[in-house]
Each structure stands twice: as structure tokens, then as C-alpha cells.
XYZ file of C-alpha atoms in Angstrom:
331
model
C -29.546 -58.899 30.611
C -30.469 -60.224 27.423
C -34.197 -59.962 28.281
C -33.431 -56.480 29.019
C -31.436 -55.310 25.513
C -34.816 -56.895 24.289
C -36.869 -55.103 26.416
C -35.262 -51.905 25.898
C -35.430 -52.123 21.650
C -38.770 -53.031 21.959
C -39.214 -49.836 23.166
C -37.180 -47.534 20.390
C -40.183 -49.564 17.848
C -42.802 -47.814 19.547
C -41.039 -45.322 19.968
C -40.894 -44.343 16.895
C -44.558 -43.948 16.520
C -45.411 -41.421 18.944
C -44.771 -37.324 18.416
C -43.244 -37.034 22.006
C -40.789 -39.932 21.029
C -39.930 -39.158 17.069
C -36.608 -36.861 18.581
C -33.458 -39.378 19.327
C -32.868 -37.996 22.558
C -35.996 -38.892 24.271
C -35.718 -42.170 22.982
C -32.042 -42.325 24.491
C -33.099 -40.814 27.694
C -36.550 -43.714 28.001
C -33.543 -46.234 27.578
C -31.444 -45.099 30.387
C -34.012 -44.907 32.534
C -35.259 -48.062 31.867
C -31.680 -49.551 32.472
C -30.777 -47.843 35.279
C -33.522 -49.669 37.826
C -32.516 -51.454 40.507
C -32.559 -54.886 39.372
C -34.225 -56.691 36.404
C -37.840 -57.103 37.812
C -37.851 -52.857 37.646
C -36.675 -52.925 34.580
C -39.456 -54.720 33.725
C -41.741 -53.246 34.747
C -40.611 -49.823 33.630
C -40.545 -51.150 30.815
C -44.627 -51.931 30.163
C -44.905 -48.761 31.421
C -42.952 -46.941 28.969
C -44.886 -49.463 26.520
C -48.531 -47.824 27.797
C -46.928 -44.787 27.948
C -46.244 -45.070 24.048
C -49.892 -45.962 23.432
C -51.783 -43.245 25.066
C -49.234 -40.506 23.591
C -50.229 -42.769 19.941
C -54.404 -41.956 21.469
C -53.157 -38.420 22.328
C -51.660 -37.353 18.945
C -54.881 -38.926 17.019
C -57.399 -37.142 18.795
C -55.618 -33.965 17.990
C -54.917 -34.660 14.053
C -52.049 -36.675 14.384
C -49.438 -34.767 13.289
C -46.906 -32.046 14.447
C -45.173 -29.337 13.304
C -40.761 -29.178 13.910
C -41.438 -26.084 15.798
C -43.674 -27.249 18.770
C -42.388 -30.738 18.337
C -38.971 -28.625 19.589
C -41.049 -27.424 22.550
C -42.981 -30.291 23.592
C -39.062 -32.062 23.490
C -37.621 -29.448 25.798
C -39.547 -29.000 28.402
C -40.180 -32.549 28.738
C -36.346 -33.089 28.637
C -36.318 -30.599 31.591
C -38.585 -32.286 33.521
C -37.444 -35.748 33.082
C -33.868 -33.964 34.089
C -35.471 -32.750 37.253
C -37.417 -36.060 38.153
C -33.999 -37.748 38.607
C -32.419 -34.910 40.502
C -35.229 -35.225 42.790
C -35.020 -38.298 46.230
C -37.542 -40.810 45.528
C -38.987 -42.894 48.353
C -42.037 -44.485 47.265
C -42.230 -47.795 44.532
C -39.588 -46.835 41.239
C -42.677 -48.054 39.768
C -45.159 -45.306 40.651
C -42.881 -42.666 40.135
C -42.306 -44.160 36.221
C -46.032 -43.672 35.823
C -45.708 -40.405 36.797
C -42.797 -38.405 34.909
C -44.699 -40.606 31.660
C -47.744 -39.413 32.785
C -45.665 -36.199 32.618
C -44.973 -36.313 29.035
C -48.428 -37.152 27.935
C -49.854 -33.806 29.189
C -47.335 -31.765 27.763
C -47.802 -33.101 24.522
C -51.057 -32.299 24.867
C -50.693 -28.843 25.352
C -49.074 -28.094 22.711
C -50.901 -29.913 20.537
C -54.150 -28.753 21.217
C -51.613 -24.800 21.099
C -50.540 -25.829 17.497
C -53.843 -27.517 16.387
C -56.120 -24.658 16.870
C -53.828 -22.178 16.141
C -50.641 -22.630 14.441
C -52.162 -25.750 12.012
C -54.109 -23.319 9.290
C -52.920 -20.501 10.044
C -54.154 -19.283 6.994
C -57.939 -17.370 7.126
C -58.067 -17.278 2.861
C -55.825 -18.703 0.249
C -54.471 -22.272 0.065
C -51.787 -22.977 2.255
C -50.069 -26.669 1.817
C -47.696 -26.518 4.698
C -44.416 -29.363 5.533
C -44.904 -31.127 9.322
C -44.171 -34.287 10.493
C -46.808 -37.497 10.947
C -47.044 -38.690 14.592
C -47.206 -42.373 13.936
C -44.343 -42.601 11.438
C -41.969 -39.789 12.488
C -42.573 -39.477 8.806
C -42.986 -35.500 7.628
C -45.960 -35.357 5.312
C -47.447 -32.382 2.762
C -50.903 -31.460 5.213
C -53.261 -28.788 3.203
C -55.053 -25.934 4.498
C -57.939 -25.215 1.748
C -59.542 -21.953 1.958
C -61.989 -21.486 4.800
C -64.000 -19.951 1.919
C -63.105 -22.436 -0.484
C -61.984 -19.651 -2.921
C -58.407 -17.735 -3.188
C -59.166 -14.082 -2.809
C -58.375 -12.732 0.221
C -60.240 -9.574 0.354
C -60.171 -6.008 -1.978
C -58.549 -2.923 -0.001
C -58.743 1.173 -1.252
C -55.985 2.872 -1.578
C -55.385 6.656 -2.150
C -52.952 9.130 -3.566
C -52.024 12.032 -4.753
C -50.889 13.280 -8.173
C -46.674 13.091 -7.733
C -47.215 11.265 -4.640
C -45.974 7.207 -4.047
C -48.124 4.011 -3.528
C -47.044 0.747 -1.975
C -49.098 -1.922 -2.843
C -47.922 -5.475 0.199
C -49.886 -8.574 0.020
C -48.221 -10.309 2.612
C -49.219 -12.623 5.121
C -47.495 -14.083 8.131
C -48.590 -17.614 6.868
C -46.758 -17.240 3.351
C -43.689 -18.316 5.033
C -44.478 -21.687 5.777
C -45.732 -22.556 2.090
C -44.126 -25.780 1.231
C -43.510 -24.510 -2.740
C -40.976 -22.285 -4.153
C -43.852 -19.091 -4.438
C -43.834 -15.752 -6.353
C -45.796 -12.794 -6.423
C -47.641 -11.906 -8.926
C -48.239 -8.315 -9.894
C -50.927 -7.052 -12.325
C -53.084 -4.071 -13.179
C -56.666 -2.902 -15.136
C -56.211 0.772 -15.863
C -58.867 3.029 -15.092
C -61.162 4.405 -12.473
C -62.199 1.514 -9.849
C -65.745 0.155 -9.991
C -66.376 1.793 -12.983
C -66.947 -1.045 -15.069
C -66.511 -5.208 -14.096
C -63.288 -6.839 -15.200
C -62.503 -9.753 -17.276
C -59.278 -11.554 -16.735
C -58.221 -10.159 -20.030
C -58.583 -6.894 -18.717
C -55.379 -7.504 -16.808
C -51.940 -6.924 -17.762
C -48.625 -7.976 -16.061
C -46.911 -6.083 -14.420
C -44.077 -7.384 -11.938
C -43.290 -11.596 -11.436
C -41.004 -10.547 -7.832
C -39.639 -12.569 -4.897
C -40.438 -9.659 -2.733
C -43.896 -9.306 -1.689
C -44.164 -5.133 -2.435
C -44.813 -3.012 -4.786
C -43.621 0.751 -5.156
C -45.169 3.446 -7.521
C -43.108 6.661 -7.068
C -44.182 9.654 -9.263
C -47.655 8.558 -9.741
C -50.051 10.188 -12.682
C -53.471 9.964 -12.971
C -53.425 7.507 -15.942
C -51.894 5.062 -13.449
C -54.941 4.113 -11.268
C -56.858 0.966 -11.999
C -57.717 -2.291 -10.145
C -54.470 -4.355 -8.781
C -53.831 -7.944 -8.478
C -51.566 -8.926 -6.503
C -51.025 -13.366 -6.498
C -48.650 -16.011 -4.884
C -48.150 -18.661 -7.214
C -46.567 -21.804 -7.079
C -43.391 -22.104 -10.063
C -46.194 -24.938 -11.601
C -49.153 -21.995 -11.366
C -51.060 -23.031 -8.642
C -52.359 -20.096 -6.736
C -52.302 -19.918 -3.512
C -52.766 -16.424 -2.545
C -55.206 -13.614 -4.246
C -55.991 -9.716 -3.222
C -57.278 -6.726 -4.779
C -56.293 -3.447 -4.403
C -58.173 -0.308 -5.712
C -56.003 2.837 -6.224
C -57.627 6.218 -7.294
C -55.306 9.032 -7.851
C -56.360 12.705 -7.175
C -55.215 14.819 -9.576
C -53.222 18.598 -8.574
C -54.698 21.634 -8.985
C -53.187 23.854 -11.718
C -51.227 26.756 -10.108
C -52.246 29.096 -13.251
C -55.931 28.429 -12.050
C -55.671 29.666 -8.316
C -56.820 32.246 -7.093
C -54.528 35.386 -5.677
C -54.098 36.156 -2.470
C -54.285 39.744 -1.725
C -52.946 40.515 1.461
C -55.021 42.938 3.440
C -54.194 46.683 3.611
C -52.734 48.292 6.674
C -54.719 50.002 9.441
C -55.281 53.751 9.375
C -52.435 55.576 11.797
C -52.048 59.120 12.689
C -49.134 60.687 11.374
C -48.142 62.565 14.301
C -48.024 59.352 16.182
C -46.054 57.135 14.109
C -42.293 57.501 12.719
C -41.720 57.875 9.075
C -38.000 57.567 7.579
C -38.976 60.400 4.930
C -39.605 62.912 7.259
C -35.317 62.571 7.881
C -34.946 63.066 4.233
C -35.435 66.974 3.151
C -33.249 67.735 6.260
C -30.838 64.857 6.217
C -29.957 66.714 2.443
C -30.267 70.217 3.471
C -26.911 69.827 6.258
C -24.930 67.204 3.140
C -25.012 70.113 1.126
C -24.422 73.061 3.203
C -21.112 71.079 5.015
C -20.451 70.469 1.199
C -20.355 74.183 0.035
C -18.425 74.770 3.707
C -15.560 72.300 2.297
C -15.431 74.546 -0.691
C -15.684 77.023 0.644
C -12.630 77.002 2.722
C -10.865 74.782 0.217
C -10.723 77.856 -1.724
C -9.441 79.851 1.195
C -6.800 77.916 1.692
C -5.702 77.574 -1.824
C -6.084 81.541 -2.041
C -3.710 82.168 1.316
C -1.207 79.964 -0.332
C -1.124 81.453 -3.452
C -0.461 84.570 -1.890
C 2.039 83.254 0.277
C 3.703 81.917 -2.576
C 4.414 85.344 -4.684
C 5.257 87.423 -1.427
C 8.707 84.314 -1.410
C 8.933 85.002 -4.671
C 8.270 88.697 -5.270
C 12.784 89.918 -4.108
C 13.577 87.403 -6.240
C 12.340 88.782 -8.946
C 13.713 92.772 -8.096
C 17.518 91.331 -7.757
C 16.786 90.051 -11.426
C 15.200 93.625 -12.365
C 18.349 95.673 -11.295
C 21.420 93.519 -12.144
C 19.555 93.494 -16.119
C 21.662 95.510 -17.488
C 20.074 98.555 -20.147
C 20.601 97.405 -23.761
């Protein structure tokens, strides 16, 4: 039993030198597998297979830069664990050592598949600029800095024209996805050189500092013609290291002066026949005449009514006056 424990400890030592075994859960998985063998001889044989598998894992890693990032290591670990648990649940009828060789080789193929993808597309995703990223060494299982130099050897990542109108808006954004995995704390430095872009060769002294921000984008509102020029964005570390640089050539089109705009006149209406078209002014004269006639009729009627009322009043007052005259004595 002491021999078995010693062999298990040796397995753990080797496990710390390969990508697949850098995770503690995988090491424990292999330890349990060795101890689950039905006999001591089977345990010793499985341990030998385990040791040889670690050698193949190291060779597979060494052929592919020998490094891995935490995301890829997580994918390898979870897929291998899934395969291993499926293997343990399967009813086995053959040799224990032969089946152990199969599952260990399965782990090597899983590691190879994910490392191929990572090294080709994920290790150095920067097509320009300088990238310093954090990766794990597959032999020491310790994190280290991996430097991905610019393929062109320069930090400049291109020039882009930007067009806007006076009074409008322009958005300058120099973010790229690989900026997220930069190891150092970074800042975006914006500067600009006024003037029509492309009219002269610019020197470093021509650029004026604009803003330093953690955000990759800058928004220019209510643009004026005087704001056009060459804008530059550089991604820098706190120690001044430039990882990335891009240039925007902003041109601002002036809005035409409203006083100089031509006067737009409407076309004359087409000629039509007066007899065939309705004209509202044709009803104006008859309407005025009718209103006048009605007003005169109302005045005459009102005068007649008032006259009749006055006559009736005189008629009722006349007997009273006569009686008063008779009763009045002569003096």
C-alpha cells in the first residue's frame, strides 16, 4: 500500500508539468483512477501509463508554443472531465491497462485540438500594435508574460477618413477586441493637429493633447469647420509604452449661407375658363344686396310698429284730457 501512495505522489509531481494537469481537479481525478484499480499490480501498471501520458502531454504542448490561456485551459479541462466521467460509467470488459491507455490518449487529443485553435487564432490576435498578455506555462504551471509584437513591426494600425457636416457630430473610436487582454493598465490618449487633413506632413510637435480617458471613443458635437484636422488615438500603458495607434482624418463640410440661397418661386396656376370654375367672389354682390334689403325692411317695419304704438297711446289719453278740460273752472 505504501508503494501505491508513493506512485500516486509521483503522478502528482509530473502532473504539475503539463497543461492538462495544471488544474487540481484533474490531478485528483487521476489519483482516484489509479487507486480504483482492482489490484496492486493494476495500480502500478496504470501509474506507468499515467507517467507516459504526461510525457506525451508535454510534447504536445511544446510543439505548440508551450503556453495556454486560462480560457483554453478551462475548455480542455471541462471536456476531458466529461469524457473521463463517461469512461468511468461505461461497463468495461477488456484489459484495465488497455482502457487506461485509451482514456489518457483521449486527453492528449483534446489538449491538442484546443491548443491548435488557441495558438493559431487566440495567442496573438493583434494584427497590428504590441500585445503583452498573461498566459500559463505548460511546464511550470505558472503564469508569465507573453509578448506578441506587431506583424509590421510598428504600432501604427491605420488611417481612417471621417466626414461630417458643420453643426453635426463625429464619433472617433479606436477600440479593438484584443485590447481587453492587455496585461497592463492602459489609457486612450487623443490628440489632434488642426488644419485640412493631408495638406502638409505632420510632425509630433504639430499634435496637441485633447483628452486622456479609459473609454476608447470620443464624441465631437456641434462641429465647426475650424475643428477639422488630423486626430490621433494611442493606447498607452501607465509607464508610457505605446501599444496601439490609429489616425482619423476629419473633414467638416460647411453649411451654405441661408442668405445666398436662391429664392424658390411657385409656378403660375394654369389658365381656366371663368364660366366653368366656381369663384366665391361672384356671390359677394348678391349677398350684400340681400343683407341691405333685409336691413331696410327691418327698419321700415320697426318704424311702422312704433308709429302704431304712438297712435294707440294718443287715443287712450285723449278722453282723459277732455274730462280734465271740462272740470277746470274758468277764471
